[in-house]
XYZ file of C-alpha atoms in Angstrom:
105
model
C -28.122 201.841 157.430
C -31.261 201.826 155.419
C -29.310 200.466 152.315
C -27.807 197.960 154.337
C -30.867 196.484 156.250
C -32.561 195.132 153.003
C -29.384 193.662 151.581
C -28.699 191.816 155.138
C -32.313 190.751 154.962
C -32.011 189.291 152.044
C -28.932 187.145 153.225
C -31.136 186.111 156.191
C -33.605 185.134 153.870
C -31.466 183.051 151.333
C -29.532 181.717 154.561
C -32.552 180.236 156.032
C -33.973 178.538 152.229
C -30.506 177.124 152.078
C -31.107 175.108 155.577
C -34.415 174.152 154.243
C -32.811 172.739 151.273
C -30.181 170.485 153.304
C -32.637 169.352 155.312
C -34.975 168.635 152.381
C -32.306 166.645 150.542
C -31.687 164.873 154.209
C -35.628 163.954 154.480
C -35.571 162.592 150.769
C -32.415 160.884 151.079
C -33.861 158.901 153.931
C -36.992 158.400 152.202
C -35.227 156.981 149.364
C -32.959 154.698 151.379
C -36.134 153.217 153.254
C -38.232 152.927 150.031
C -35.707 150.709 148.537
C -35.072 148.812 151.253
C -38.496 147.911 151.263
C -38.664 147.041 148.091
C -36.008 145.097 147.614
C -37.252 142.870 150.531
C -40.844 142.555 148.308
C -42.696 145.021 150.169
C -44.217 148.219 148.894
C -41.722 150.779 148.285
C -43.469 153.778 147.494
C -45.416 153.145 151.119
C -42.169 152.680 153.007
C -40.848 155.892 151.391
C -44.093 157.998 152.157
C -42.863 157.407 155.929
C -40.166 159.658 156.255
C -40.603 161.248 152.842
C -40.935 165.516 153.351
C -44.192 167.344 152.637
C -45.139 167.299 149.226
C -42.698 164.448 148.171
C -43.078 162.488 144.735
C -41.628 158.665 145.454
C -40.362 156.691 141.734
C -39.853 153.365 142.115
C -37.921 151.310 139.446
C -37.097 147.816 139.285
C -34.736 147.136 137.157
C -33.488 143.245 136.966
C -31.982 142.560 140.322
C -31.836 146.331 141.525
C -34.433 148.726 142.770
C -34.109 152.087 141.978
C -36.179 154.909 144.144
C -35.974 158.540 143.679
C -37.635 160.911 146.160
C -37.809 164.801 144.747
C -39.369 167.171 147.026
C -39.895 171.107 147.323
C -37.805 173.615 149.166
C -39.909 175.984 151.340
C -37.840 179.804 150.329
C -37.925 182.229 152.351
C -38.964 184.852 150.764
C -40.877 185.864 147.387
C -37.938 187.201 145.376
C -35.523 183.780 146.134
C -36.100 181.187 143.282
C -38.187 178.140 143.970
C -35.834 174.988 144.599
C -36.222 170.933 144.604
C -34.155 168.839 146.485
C -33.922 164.825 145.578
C -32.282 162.126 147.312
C -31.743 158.511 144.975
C -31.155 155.012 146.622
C -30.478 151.843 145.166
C -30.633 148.329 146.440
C -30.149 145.008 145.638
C -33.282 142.621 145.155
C -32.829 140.160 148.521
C -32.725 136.544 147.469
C -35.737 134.502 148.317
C -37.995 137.481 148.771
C -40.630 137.739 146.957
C -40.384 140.443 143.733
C -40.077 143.641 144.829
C -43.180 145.840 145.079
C -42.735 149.502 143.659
């Protein structure tokens, strides 16, 4: 039992980071699809994105030609201090609307 319990906590532990990290990569997935949305309609992206961006999120926004390109990377919370630290990213891409004005990063 007592060289069990720290090798079951340790499964625990990496269990619950890896739930973090899908719902990390959902959060910046979202963010990403919203920011270039936005964007692509000529409003600011990297606001949009903040939105429903997770804690501690960095926003990119690219336009390039007729597409915008946003990239939202953000950091897993581990449980635990032995796990390795993770970063989950989610990328969107639109197309620039016609008539809108140019899209705002």
């Amino acid at each position: 039992m007592a060289a069990g319990l720290p090798a079951l906590m340790l499964l625990l532990f990496a269990g619950l980071t890896a739930v973090d990290a899908v719902t990390t990569r959902a959060g910046c997935l979202d963010a990403a699809r919203e920011a270039a949305l936005a964007a692509s309609r000529g409003e600011p992206g990297s606001a949009a994105g903040s939105r429903y961006a997770p804690a501690g999120a960095d926003i990119t926004v690219t336009v390039a030609g007729d597409r915008v390109i946003v990239t939202v990377r953000a950091p897993v919370r581990s449980f635990g201090a032995r796990l390795p630290r993770l970063s989950a990213s989610g990328t969107a891409v639109a197309a620039v609307e016609p008539g809108a004005p140019g899209p705002h990063p």
